[in-house]
Coordinates of C-alpha atoms in Angstrom, one line a residue:
M1 CA -16.3 7.4 -113.6
S2 CA -16.3 10.5 -111.5
A3 CA -13.6 11.2 -109.1
L4 CA -15.0 12.3 -105.8
R5 CA -13.4 13.6 -102.6
N6 CA -14.6 11.9 -99.5
I7 CA -15.2 14.5 -96.7
R8 CA -15.9 11.6 -94.2
C9 CA -17.8 13.8 -91.7
L10 CA -19.1 12.1 -88.6
T11 CA -22.8 12.8 -88.0
A12 CA -25.3 12.2 -85.3
G13 CA -26.2 8.9 -86.8
V14 CA -22.8 7.9 -86.7
A15 CA -22.7 8.5 -82.9
L16 CA -25.9 6.6 -82.4
L17 CA -24.1 3.7 -84.4
A18 CA -21.2 3.8 -81.9
A19 CA -23.7 3.4 -79.0
S20 CA -25.7 0.8 -80.5
S21 CA -23.5 -2.4 -80.1
V22 CA -25.4 -4.5 -82.5
A23 CA -23.9 -7.0 -85.0
Q24 CA -22.6 -5.5 -88.2
A25 CA -24.6 -6.1 -91.3
D26 CA -22.5 -7.3 -94.3
F27 CA -21.4 -5.2 -97.3
I28 CA -23.7 -2.2 -96.6
D29 CA -22.2 -1.0 -93.4
T30 CA -20.6 1.8 -91.6
W31 CA -17.6 2.1 -94.0
I32 CA -19.9 3.9 -96.4
N33 CA -20.6 6.8 -93.9
G34 CA -19.5 10.3 -95.0
F35 CA -20.1 13.0 -97.6
Y36 CA -18.7 12.5 -101.1
E37 CA -18.0 15.6 -103.2
D38 CA -17.5 15.8 -107.0
S39 CA -16.6 19.3 -107.6
G40 CA -16.0 19.0 -111.2
N41 CA -19.6 18.0 -111.9
R42 CA -21.1 20.2 -109.1
R43 CA -22.7 17.3 -107.2
G44 CA -22.2 15.3 -104.1
L45 CA -23.4 12.4 -102.1
G46 CA -24.1 11.9 -98.3
L47 CA -24.5 8.5 -96.9
N48 CA -25.1 7.2 -93.4
Y49 CA -25.9 3.7 -92.4
I50 CA -27.3 3.1 -88.9
P51 CA -27.8 -0.6 -87.5
T52 CA -31.2 -0.8 -86.0
G53 CA -30.9 -4.6 -84.7
P54 CA -29.2 -7.9 -85.7
E55 CA -28.5 -7.8 -89.5
A56 CA -30.7 -4.9 -90.1
G57 CA -30.4 -1.1 -90.5
V58 CA -31.3 2.0 -92.3
L59 CA -29.5 3.9 -95.0
F60 CA -30.0 7.5 -95.2
V61 CA -29.1 9.4 -98.3
A62 CA -28.7 13.0 -99.3
Y63 CA -27.9 14.0 -102.9
Y64 CA -27.1 17.6 -104.2
T65 CA -26.4 19.1 -107.5
Y66 CA -27.1 22.4 -109.4
D67 CA -29.7 23.2 -112.1
E68 CA -27.5 23.8 -115.2
A69 CA -30.0 26.3 -116.6
T70 CA -30.4 28.5 -113.5
G71 CA -27.5 27.5 -111.2
A72 CA -30.0 27.1 -108.3
P73 CA -29.0 24.3 -105.8
L74 CA -31.0 21.2 -105.9
F75 CA -31.4 18.7 -103.1
V76 CA -33.1 15.2 -102.7
Q77 CA -32.9 13.1 -99.6
G78 CA -34.4 9.9 -98.4
A79 CA -34.0 6.7 -96.3
G80 CA -34.2 3.0 -97.2
L81 CA -34.3 -0.3 -95.0
V82 CA -31.3 -2.8 -95.3
S83 CA -31.0 -6.4 -94.4
A84 CA -27.9 -8.5 -94.3
G85 CA -26.8 -9.7 -97.6
Q86 CA -28.0 -6.7 -99.8
F87 CA -25.7 -5.1 -102.2
E88 CA -28.5 -2.9 -103.5
V89 CA -31.0 -0.6 -101.9
E90 CA -34.1 1.3 -103.5
I91 CA -34.9 4.4 -101.5
P92 CA -37.8 6.8 -102.2
I93 CA -36.4 10.3 -102.7
N94 CA -38.0 13.8 -101.8
F95 CA -37.2 16.9 -103.6
V96 CA -36.2 19.6 -101.3
E97 CA -36.6 23.3 -102.5
G98 CA -36.6 26.8 -101.4
G99 CA -34.5 28.4 -98.7
S100 CA -31.2 30.2 -99.0
F101 CA -27.6 30.1 -98.2
G102 CA -25.4 33.0 -96.8
S103 CA -26.8 35.8 -94.7
A104 CA -30.4 35.7 -95.9
S105 CA -32.7 33.7 -93.9
G106 CA -35.2 30.9 -95.1
N107 CA -35.6 27.2 -94.6
P108 CA -36.0 24.7 -97.3
G109 CA -39.3 22.9 -97.9
D110 CA -40.3 19.3 -98.9
A111 CA -41.6 19.3 -102.3
G112 CA -42.7 15.7 -102.2
L113 CA -41.7 12.6 -103.9
F114 CA -39.2 13.1 -106.6
G115 CA -38.5 9.5 -107.7
T116 CA -36.9 6.3 -106.7
A117 CA -33.1 6.1 -106.4
T118 CA -31.4 2.8 -106.6
L119 CA -28.0 2.7 -104.9
T120 CA -25.7 -0.2 -105.8
F121 CA -22.6 -0.9 -103.8
N122 CA -20.1 -2.3 -106.1
S123 CA -17.0 -2.1 -104.0
C124 CA -15.4 0.0 -101.3
N125 CA -14.6 2.5 -104.0
S126 CA -17.6 2.4 -106.4
I127 CA -21.2 3.3 -105.8
T128 CA -23.8 3.4 -108.7
W129 CA -26.6 5.9 -108.5
A130 CA -29.7 5.4 -110.6
M131 CA -32.8 7.5 -110.4
E132 CA -36.3 6.8 -111.8
P133 CA -38.3 10.1 -111.7
A134 CA -41.7 10.0 -110.2
N135 CA -43.4 12.0 -112.9
S136 CA -42.6 13.9 -116.3
E137 CA -42.2 17.1 -114.3
F138 CA -38.8 15.8 -113.2
T139 CA -37.5 14.2 -116.4
A140 CA -36.6 17.7 -117.9
F141 CA -33.8 18.3 -115.3
S142 CA -30.7 18.7 -117.4
N143 CA -28.2 17.9 -114.5
D144 CA -27.2 14.5 -113.5
L145 CA -29.8 14.1 -110.8
V146 CA -32.1 11.6 -112.7
S147 CA -29.3 9.8 -114.7
F148 CA -27.4 6.7 -114.2
F149 CA -23.7 7.1 -113.2
T150 CA -21.0 5.8 -110.9
F151 CA -19.5 7.6 -108.1
G152 CA -15.8 6.7 -108.0
L153 CA -15.0 7.0 -104.4
P154 CA -11.6 7.7 -103.1
D155 CA -9.5 4.7 -102.2
V156 CA -10.8 3.1 -99.0
P157 CA -8.1 1.0 -97.6
N158 CA -8.7 -2.7 -96.7
S159 CA -8.3 -1.8 -93.1
E160 CA -11.5 0.3 -93.2
C161 CA -13.5 -1.8 -95.8
V162 CA -12.8 -5.3 -96.9
Y163 CA -14.9 -5.2 -100.0
Q164 CA -12.3 -4.1 -102.7
R165 CA -13.4 -6.2 -105.6
E166 CA -16.2 -5.6 -107.8
F167 CA -18.4 -8.6 -108.8
Q168 CA -17.5 -10.0 -112.3
G169 CA -19.4 -13.3 -112.3
C170 CA -19.4 -16.6 -110.8
P171 CA -16.3 -18.9 -111.0
A172 CA -17.2 -21.4 -113.6
E173 CA -14.8 -24.1 -112.3
F174 CA -16.8 -24.7 -109.2
S175 CA -20.1 -22.5 -109.1
V176 CA -23.0 -21.4 -111.3
P177 CA -25.0 -18.2 -111.3
S178 CA -28.3 -18.4 -109.3
P179 CA -31.2 -18.4 -111.7
T180 CA -33.4 -16.1 -109.3
Q181 CA -30.9 -14.1 -107.2
E182 CA -28.5 -11.5 -108.7
R183 CA -24.8 -11.5 -107.6
T184 CA -25.3 -14.9 -106.0
C185 CA -23.1 -17.9 -106.8
V186 CA -24.3 -21.6 -106.2
I187 CA -21.8 -24.2 -105.4
P188 CA -23.4 -27.5 -106.3
G189 CA -23.2 -30.4 -103.7
G190 CA -20.3 -32.8 -104.0
E191 CA -16.6 -33.4 -103.2
Y192 CA -14.1 -30.8 -104.3
T193 CA -10.4 -31.7 -104.4
S194 CA -8.7 -28.5 -105.5
D195 CA -8.2 -25.1 -103.7
L196 CA -11.2 -22.9 -103.7
T197 CA -11.8 -19.2 -102.7
L198 CA -15.0 -17.6 -101.7
T199 CA -14.8 -14.0 -102.3
N200 CA -16.8 -11.3 -100.5
D201 CA -18.2 -9.6 -103.6
T202 CA -21.0 -12.1 -103.9
L203 CA -23.3 -14.3 -101.9
W204 CA -22.5 -18.0 -102.0
A205 CA -25.3 -20.6 -101.8
L206 CA -24.6 -24.2 -100.9
G207 CA -26.4 -26.4 -103.5
G208 CA -26.3 -29.4 -101.3
A209 CA -23.8 -31.1 -99.2
V210 CA -20.5 -29.4 -100.2
Y211 CA -17.3 -31.3 -99.1
I212 CA -13.9 -29.8 -99.2
G213 CA -11.7 -32.9 -100.0
Q214 CA -12.9 -36.5 -100.8
R215 CA -14.6 -38.3 -98.0
G216 CA -12.7 -41.4 -96.9
D217 CA -13.9 -44.5 -95.1
I218 CA -13.3 -46.0 -91.7
N219 CA -10.2 -47.6 -92.8
N220 CA -8.7 -44.7 -94.6
P221 CA -10.3 -41.3 -93.5
N222 CA -7.7 -39.4 -95.7
P223 CA -7.6 -40.5 -99.2
G224 CA -4.9 -37.9 -100.0
N225 CA -6.6 -34.7 -99.3
D226 CA -4.4 -31.6 -99.3
N227 CA -6.6 -28.8 -100.7
T228 CA -7.8 -25.6 -99.0
L229 CA -11.0 -23.5 -99.0
F230 CA -10.2 -19.8 -98.4
I231 CA -12.9 -17.4 -97.4
E232 CA -12.5 -13.7 -97.5
P233 CA -13.6 -11.5 -94.5
G234 CA -17.2 -10.3 -94.8
T235 CA -18.3 -13.3 -96.9
R236 CA -21.7 -14.7 -96.3
I237 CA -22.5 -18.4 -97.2
I238 CA -26.1 -19.5 -97.4
G239 CA -27.7 -23.0 -96.9
S240 CA -31.3 -23.9 -97.4
G241 CA -32.6 -27.1 -95.8
G242 CA -31.1 -29.9 -93.9
N243 CA -29.2 -31.3 -96.9
T244 CA -27.1 -28.2 -97.3
L245 CA -23.8 -28.4 -95.2
L246 CA -20.2 -27.6 -95.5
G247 CA -17.8 -30.3 -94.8
I248 CA -14.1 -30.1 -94.4
Q249 CA -12.5 -33.5 -94.9
P250 CA -9.4 -34.9 -93.2
G251 CA -6.1 -33.5 -94.8
A252 CA -8.1 -30.6 -96.3
R253 CA -8.2 -27.2 -94.7
I254 CA -10.5 -24.2 -94.2
M255 CA -9.0 -20.7 -93.9
A256 CA -11.9 -18.5 -92.8
E257 CA -10.3 -15.5 -91.3
G258 CA -12.9 -12.8 -90.7
K259 CA -12.5 -9.4 -89.0
P260 CA -14.4 -7.9 -86.0
E261 CA -16.1 -5.5 -88.4
A262 CA -16.5 -8.1 -91.3
P263 CA -17.1 -11.6 -89.9
I264 CA -17.6 -14.5 -92.1
V265 CA -21.3 -15.7 -91.8
F266 CA -22.7 -19.1 -92.4
T267 CA -26.5 -18.8 -92.2
G268 CA -29.8 -19.9 -93.7
I269 CA -31.8 -17.9 -96.5
Y270 CA -33.4 -15.5 -93.9
P271 CA -31.6 -12.9 -91.9
A272 CA -31.6 -12.5 -88.1
S273 CA -34.2 -9.9 -88.0
N274 CA -36.4 -7.7 -90.2
P275 CA -35.7 -3.9 -90.6
P276 CA -38.2 -1.9 -88.5
G277 CA -41.8 -2.0 -89.6
V278 CA -41.1 -4.8 -92.1
E279 CA -42.9 -8.2 -91.8
G280 CA -41.4 -11.2 -93.2
Q281 CA -39.7 -14.6 -92.1
V282 CA -36.8 -14.5 -90.0
G283 CA -34.0 -17.0 -89.4
A284 CA -34.8 -20.0 -87.2
P285 CA -33.0 -23.0 -86.0
G286 CA -32.8 -25.9 -88.6
D287 CA -33.0 -23.6 -91.6
W288 CA -29.8 -25.4 -93.0
G289 CA -27.4 -28.2 -92.0
G290 CA -24.2 -26.9 -90.6
L291 CA -20.5 -26.8 -90.4
T292 CA -18.5 -29.9 -90.0
I293 CA -14.8 -30.1 -89.7
N294 CA -13.0 -33.6 -89.8
G295 CA -9.4 -34.2 -88.8
L296 CA -6.7 -36.6 -88.2
A297 CA -6.2 -36.2 -84.4
P298 CA -6.7 -39.1 -82.0
L299 CA -10.0 -40.6 -80.8
N300 CA -10.7 -43.2 -78.2
V301 CA -13.3 -45.3 -80.2
P302 CA -12.3 -48.8 -81.3
G303 CA -10.1 -48.8 -84.2
G304 CA -9.3 -44.9 -83.9
T305 CA -11.6 -43.8 -86.6
A306 CA -15.3 -43.1 -86.8
L307 CA -18.0 -41.8 -89.2
G308 CA -19.5 -38.2 -88.7
E309 CA -23.2 -37.6 -88.2
G310 CA -25.2 -36.5 -91.2
E311 CA -22.9 -38.4 -93.5
S312 CA -20.3 -35.9 -93.0
G313 CA -17.3 -38.3 -93.7
A314 CA -14.8 -40.4 -91.7
Y315 CA -12.3 -38.7 -89.1
G316 CA -9.6 -39.6 -86.7
G317 CA -6.1 -40.4 -86.7
D318 CA -2.8 -40.4 -84.8
D319 CA -1.8 -36.7 -85.1
P320 CA -2.6 -34.7 -82.1
F321 CA -1.1 -31.5 -83.8
D322 CA -3.1 -32.0 -87.2
S323 CA -4.3 -28.7 -88.7
S324 CA -7.7 -28.2 -90.4
G325 CA -7.0 -24.5 -90.9
V326 CA -8.4 -21.3 -89.2
L327 CA -11.9 -20.2 -88.0
R328 CA -11.5 -16.5 -86.8
Y329 CA -14.3 -14.1 -86.5
V330 CA -17.0 -16.6 -87.7
R331 CA -20.6 -16.9 -87.1
V332 CA -22.7 -20.0 -87.7
Q333 CA -26.4 -19.3 -87.2
F334 CA -29.7 -21.0 -87.7
A335 CA -28.3 -24.4 -88.6
G336 CA -28.6 -27.9 -87.2
F337 CA -30.8 -30.6 -88.8
R338 CA -32.3 -33.9 -87.1
F339 CA -32.2 -36.8 -89.5
N340 CA -33.4 -38.8 -86.5
D341 CA -32.9 -38.9 -82.8
T342 CA -29.3 -40.3 -83.2
N343 CA -28.1 -38.6 -86.3
E344 CA -28.1 -34.9 -86.0
L345 CA -26.0 -31.9 -87.4
N346 CA -24.5 -29.5 -84.8
G347 CA -23.9 -25.9 -85.5
I348 CA -20.2 -26.9 -85.8
A349 CA -19.0 -30.5 -85.4
F350 CA -15.2 -30.7 -84.7
Q351 CA -14.6 -34.4 -85.4
G352 CA -11.1 -35.5 -84.8
V353 CA -9.7 -31.9 -85.1
G354 CA -6.0 -31.4 -84.0
A355 CA -4.4 -28.7 -82.1
G356 CA -2.8 -27.2 -85.2
T357 CA -6.2 -25.7 -85.9
V358 CA -6.9 -22.2 -84.8
L359 CA -10.4 -21.3 -83.4
E360 CA -10.9 -17.8 -82.2
N361 CA -13.9 -15.6 -82.0
I362 CA -16.7 -18.0 -83.0
Q363 CA -20.4 -17.7 -82.4
V364 CA -22.9 -20.4 -82.8
H365 CA -26.5 -18.9 -82.7
A366 CA -29.9 -20.5 -82.7
N367 CA -28.9 -24.2 -83.6
E368 CA -31.5 -26.8 -83.7
D369 CA -29.0 -29.6 -82.2
D370 CA -25.9 -29.0 -80.1
G371 CA -24.0 -25.7 -80.5
V372 CA -20.5 -27.2 -80.8
E373 CA -19.6 -30.8 -80.2
F374 CA -16.1 -32.0 -80.0
F375 CA -15.7 -35.6 -81.2
G376 CA -12.2 -36.5 -79.8
G377 CA -9.4 -34.5 -81.0
T378 CA -7.2 -32.0 -79.3
V379 CA -8.2 -28.6 -80.8
N380 CA -8.3 -25.5 -78.6
A381 CA -10.7 -22.5 -78.8
R382 CA -10.6 -18.9 -77.5
N383 CA -13.6 -16.5 -77.4
L384 CA -16.6 -18.8 -78.0
V385 CA -20.2 -17.7 -77.8
L386 CA -23.1 -20.0 -77.8
T387 CA -26.5 -18.5 -77.8
D388 CA -30.1 -19.7 -78.0
I389 CA -29.0 -23.4 -78.7
R390 CA -31.9 -25.9 -78.9
D391 CA -29.9 -28.9 -77.4
D392 CA -26.7 -28.8 -75.4
S393 CA -24.5 -25.7 -76.0
L394 CA -21.2 -27.3 -75.5
D395 CA -20.8 -31.0 -75.9
W396 CA -17.9 -33.4 -76.1
T397 CA -17.2 -37.2 -76.3
E398 CA -14.6 -39.7 -77.8
G399 CA -11.7 -38.5 -75.9
W400 CA -11.5 -34.8 -76.5
Q401 CA -8.4 -33.1 -74.8
G402 CA -8.6 -29.5 -75.9
R403 CA -8.5 -26.1 -74.1
V404 CA -11.2 -23.3 -74.1
Q405 CA -10.7 -19.8 -72.6
N406 CA -13.5 -17.1 -72.7
L407 CA -16.7 -18.9 -73.3
L408 CA -20.3 -17.3 -73.1
V409 CA -23.4 -19.5 -73.0
I410 CA -26.8 -18.0 -72.9
Q411 CA -29.8 -20.3 -73.2
S412 CA -32.9 -19.3 -75.1
R413 CA -36.3 -18.6 -73.2
D414 CA -38.2 -19.3 -76.3
F415 CA -38.8 -22.9 -76.4
A416 CA -39.7 -26.0 -74.2
A417 CA -36.7 -27.9 -72.8
S418 CA -36.4 -31.5 -73.3
D419 CA -35.5 -33.9 -70.4
E420 CA -32.8 -35.4 -72.4
G421 CA -31.0 -32.3 -73.6
D422 CA -30.6 -28.6 -73.4
R423 CA -27.7 -28.5 -71.1
G424 CA -24.9 -25.8 -70.9
I425 CA -22.3 -28.7 -70.9
E426 CA -22.9 -32.3 -71.7
A427 CA -19.6 -34.1 -71.2
D428 CA -18.9 -37.7 -72.1
N429 CA -15.8 -39.7 -72.2
L430 CA -17.2 -42.5 -74.5
E431 CA -20.7 -44.1 -74.1
G432 CA -20.0 -47.6 -74.9
D433 CA -16.6 -47.7 -72.8
N434 CA -16.6 -45.1 -70.1
D435 CA -12.8 -45.9 -69.5
A436 CA -11.7 -45.7 -72.9
E437 CA -8.2 -44.2 -73.5
P438 CA -7.2 -41.5 -74.3
R439 CA -9.7 -40.3 -71.7
A440 CA -11.5 -37.0 -72.5
K441 CA -10.3 -34.2 -70.2
P442 CA -10.5 -30.6 -71.6
W443 CA -9.5 -27.5 -69.7
I444 CA -12.0 -24.7 -69.5
S445 CA -11.4 -21.3 -67.9
H446 CA -13.4 -17.9 -67.8
A447 CA -16.7 -19.2 -68.8
T448 CA -20.1 -17.8 -68.0
F449 CA -23.3 -20.1 -68.4
I450 CA -26.6 -18.3 -68.1
G451 CA -29.4 -20.9 -68.2
R452 CA -33.1 -21.3 -67.8
P453 CA -34.8 -22.6 -64.7
D454 CA -35.8 -25.9 -66.1
T455 CA -32.3 -27.1 -67.4
T456 CA -28.8 -28.1 -66.1
G457 CA -25.5 -26.1 -66.3
A458 CA -23.2 -29.1 -66.5
T459 CA -23.8 -32.8 -66.9
I460 CA -20.5 -34.6 -66.3
R461 CA -20.7 -38.2 -67.0
R462 CA -19.5 -41.5 -68.8
G463 CA -16.0 -41.3 -67.3
T464 CA -15.0 -37.9 -68.6
G465 CA -12.5 -35.7 -66.8
V466 CA -12.3 -31.8 -67.0
N467 CA -10.5 -29.0 -65.4
I468 CA -12.8 -25.9 -64.8
T469 CA -11.6 -22.7 -63.4
N470 CA -12.7 -19.0 -63.0
S471 CA -16.3 -19.7 -64.4
I472 CA -20.0 -19.0 -63.5
F473 CA -23.0 -21.1 -63.6
T474 CA -26.2 -19.2 -62.9
G475 CA -30.0 -19.3 -63.8
F476 CA -30.3 -23.1 -64.2
Q477 CA -32.6 -25.5 -62.2
N478 CA -29.3 -27.5 -61.5
C479 CA -26.0 -26.2 -61.7
I480 CA -23.8 -29.3 -61.7
D481 CA -24.5 -33.0 -62.0
I482 CA -21.9 -35.8 -62.1
D483 CA -23.0 -39.3 -63.1
D484 CA -21.6 -42.8 -63.7
A485 CA -19.2 -44.8 -61.4
S486 CA -16.2 -44.3 -63.8
T487 CA -16.5 -40.4 -63.6
F488 CA -16.4 -40.6 -59.8
T489 CA -13.5 -43.0 -59.8
N490 CA -11.6 -40.8 -62.4
A491 CA -11.9 -37.8 -60.0
G492 CA -10.7 -39.5 -56.9
T493 CA -12.1 -38.6 -53.5
P494 CA -12.9 -35.3 -51.7
P495 CA -11.6 -33.6 -49.8
D496 CA -8.1 -34.8 -49.7
N497 CA -7.6 -37.4 -52.3
L498 CA -8.8 -35.9 -55.5
S499 CA -6.9 -37.0 -58.6
G500 CA -6.7 -33.7 -60.5
N501 CA -8.6 -35.3 -63.5
L502 CA -11.9 -33.7 -62.6
T503 CA -11.6 -30.3 -61.0
I504 CA -13.3 -27.0 -60.5
Q505 CA -11.7 -23.9 -58.9
N506 CA -12.4 -20.2 -58.5
S507 CA -15.9 -20.7 -59.7
I508 CA -19.5 -19.6 -58.7
V509 CA -22.7 -21.4 -58.8
N510 CA -26.1 -19.8 -58.4
C511 CA -29.1 -22.2 -59.4
E512 CA -32.3 -23.4 -57.9
R513 CA -30.3 -26.5 -56.9
N514 CA -26.6 -26.1 -57.1
F515 CA -25.7 -29.7 -57.1
V516 CA -27.5 -32.8 -58.0
E517 CA -27.0 -35.5 -55.4
E518 CA -28.3 -39.0 -56.1
D519 CA -28.5 -42.2 -54.2
G520 CA -25.5 -44.6 -54.5
D521 CA -22.9 -41.9 -55.4
P522 CA -19.7 -42.5 -53.6
W523 CA -19.5 -38.8 -52.4
T524 CA -21.5 -35.7 -52.9
V525 CA -21.0 -33.1 -55.6
Q526 CA -21.2 -30.4 -53.1
S527 CA -18.3 -31.9 -51.1
W528 CA -16.2 -32.1 -54.3
F529 CA -17.0 -28.5 -55.1
E530 CA -16.2 -27.2 -51.5
A531 CA -13.0 -29.1 -51.2
Q532 CA -11.3 -27.1 -53.9
S533 CA -10.0 -23.5 -53.6
G534 CA -11.7 -20.2 -54.6
N535 CA -15.3 -21.8 -55.1
Q536 CA -18.4 -19.9 -54.1
A537 CA -22.2 -20.7 -53.8
T538 CA -23.5 -17.1 -54.3
D539 CA -25.4 -14.8 -56.6
P540 CA -22.8 -13.2 -59.1
G541 CA -25.3 -10.3 -59.7
L542 CA -24.9 -10.4 -63.4
V543 CA -26.2 -7.3 -65.3
G544 CA -27.0 -9.2 -68.5
A545 CA -23.8 -11.3 -69.2
F546 CA -21.5 -8.7 -67.3
P547 CA -20.5 -8.6 -63.6
P548 CA -21.6 -5.4 -61.6
E549 CA -18.8 -2.7 -61.2
G550 CA -16.8 -3.4 -58.2
A551 CA -17.8 -7.1 -57.8
A552 CA -15.4 -8.9 -55.5
Y553 CA -14.7 -11.7 -57.9
L554 CA -13.1 -9.4 -60.4
R555 CA -9.7 -9.7 -59.1
G556 CA -7.7 -11.9 -56.7
F557 CA -8.4 -15.3 -58.7
P558 CA -5.4 -16.0 -60.7
V559 CA -5.4 -19.1 -63.1
G560 CA -3.6 -22.0 -61.5
Y561 CA -0.7 -23.1 -63.8
A562 CA 0.7 -26.5 -64.0
G563 CA 3.7 -26.8 -61.4
Q564 CA 2.0 -24.6 -58.9
E565 CA -0.1 -26.0 -56.0
E566 CA -3.4 -27.3 -57.4
G567 CA -2.3 -26.0 -60.9
Y568 CA -3.7 -27.6 -63.9
F569 CA -3.4 -24.9 -66.7
D570 CA -0.7 -24.3 -69.2
S571 CA 0.6 -21.4 -71.3
F572 CA -2.3 -21.4 -73.6
F573 CA -4.3 -19.7 -70.9
Q574 CA -3.8 -15.9 -70.4
N575 CA -3.7 -15.1 -66.4
Y576 CA -7.0 -13.0 -65.9
E577 CA -7.8 -12.8 -62.3
H578 CA -11.6 -12.4 -62.8
I579 CA -14.2 -14.9 -62.6
G580 CA -16.5 -15.4 -65.7
A581 CA -16.2 -14.5 -69.3
F582 CA -15.7 -10.9 -68.9
S583 CA -14.2 -8.4 -66.5
G584 CA -16.8 -6.0 -67.4
P585 CA -18.7 -4.3 -70.5
G586 CA -15.7 -2.3 -71.5
A587 CA -13.7 -5.4 -72.0
A588 CA -16.3 -7.2 -74.1
W589 CA -14.4 -9.4 -76.6
T590 CA -17.9 -10.0 -78.4
Q591 CA -18.4 -6.5 -79.5
G592 CA -19.2 -5.8 -83.2
W593 CA -19.4 -9.3 -84.6
T594 CA -21.8 -11.2 -82.6
L595 CA -25.6 -11.4 -82.8
Q596 CA -27.8 -10.7 -79.8
E597 CA -25.2 -8.5 -78.5
M598 CA -27.6 -6.0 -76.8
D599 CA -29.0 -9.0 -74.9
F600 CA -25.6 -9.4 -73.3
Y601 CA -26.2 -5.9 -71.7
A602 CA -29.7 -6.6 -70.7
Q603 CA -30.8 -6.3 -67.1

């Protein structure tokens, strides 16, 4: 293995990368960019990866050496297309000849196809180069240009590249090698009751419904689970078809801690987009099942336990601080499967999940059913992105009492809306008993909901409460709809006798119809909205998902903390004074790890 010195020279391509703001691919990514010199063997390698779209990019390569017979410099160069999940790239290589160095003038010329190079990225510190010459003329080269060898790169720290381990095979205790895909390990469907680790040196394929922990029943949701699934940053987990899901059972945990430059991705078999000029199938809603997390936090259903949709297991208990682990810098995309109209898998279903669970920097993209749904529990979330969801983006029921700060919802323009779904928020306490306790009452701040002109921003119904502040609803046919007698009673009476259980403050509505008013309601939604401080019915003037520079609502709207006049929010919430998910593009917490990021900036 050769010892190379990494010059790490920034190029114009790297500058283009910095301006592109597209989601990172996995494994082959910007950590490879630079020039690598092997002075002992008189050869070197220059690499530059440039993202071109969600999960797609181009890898440029320049290789140089010297002819051992004449001492003349030899150069080859080329470019290959990259999709997410690739560890290996085939690149057509052209031979560059002529020209001169030093004071003499002369430009090199392209001598045509030299051959095909295959670059295999083994780890952050090892790249294998293999060259197949185009014809016999080039097989006579006595240098290492057409041979098979490995560049031993200088140590790249984990802070720059997380792929520190070379693939050695699939762990036999819980996986089998894919019969068709190299460097892919299949996890057979079933229940796993010991600790597992999914490493980022391979692709992981779900071979069915994979449950971490044993599924309990309605009378015993946790039959002794205490095992953990660990997932390394940059790991990609693939499902195929509606029967592939990952289910975390009560008592078990998932520790999925990605990084901004190396998110953990749950997806189907197709990437988000093809490289430029390549036709093929791309990811779509319903390509696989989804992620379900079951916990032991309280519900308001009879008996205190319930069975999850999609046969995802029992959940619920009496521990509001129960922990199901950590999701940080995680994407769930192209999931959701409809078994029937009442049994559907969400992108992520949080079922009885407790406040000991950490949810930060999570995107659900292009899900067939709801983006995320909270079935009871007390779990909180920060930095949540829900894009192109086929049904409701944010949904809750069964008494959820959690907190969300920084939420972006952007609805797709690419499908027909259903009269029964596709809301920014669908909020219920409990369908069968609207006054069930504990009553659902989450707290939501700094949200931006961007809708379509045939949908509703928030439908608040079936007795739920909610405290909303510093949020924007825009682009919907209807901004806010409040339904059912129990919901109105729980809210109190505007303007002077509101209970504090159903509130909205420091918020902007801008829809074709801002408020849905219906005969028989005890008061109007408009009067409720106008009775509370800081609310405006005006165009926020968003540029994509961001406020325009200098907007009046970027300061002067502090979060109302409990104990203050009209204060409902606690120390979980950071005290930003702007309305909406962002104070501006420069403060975009979505950058680098989300899909469709360029759409956030679109006019």
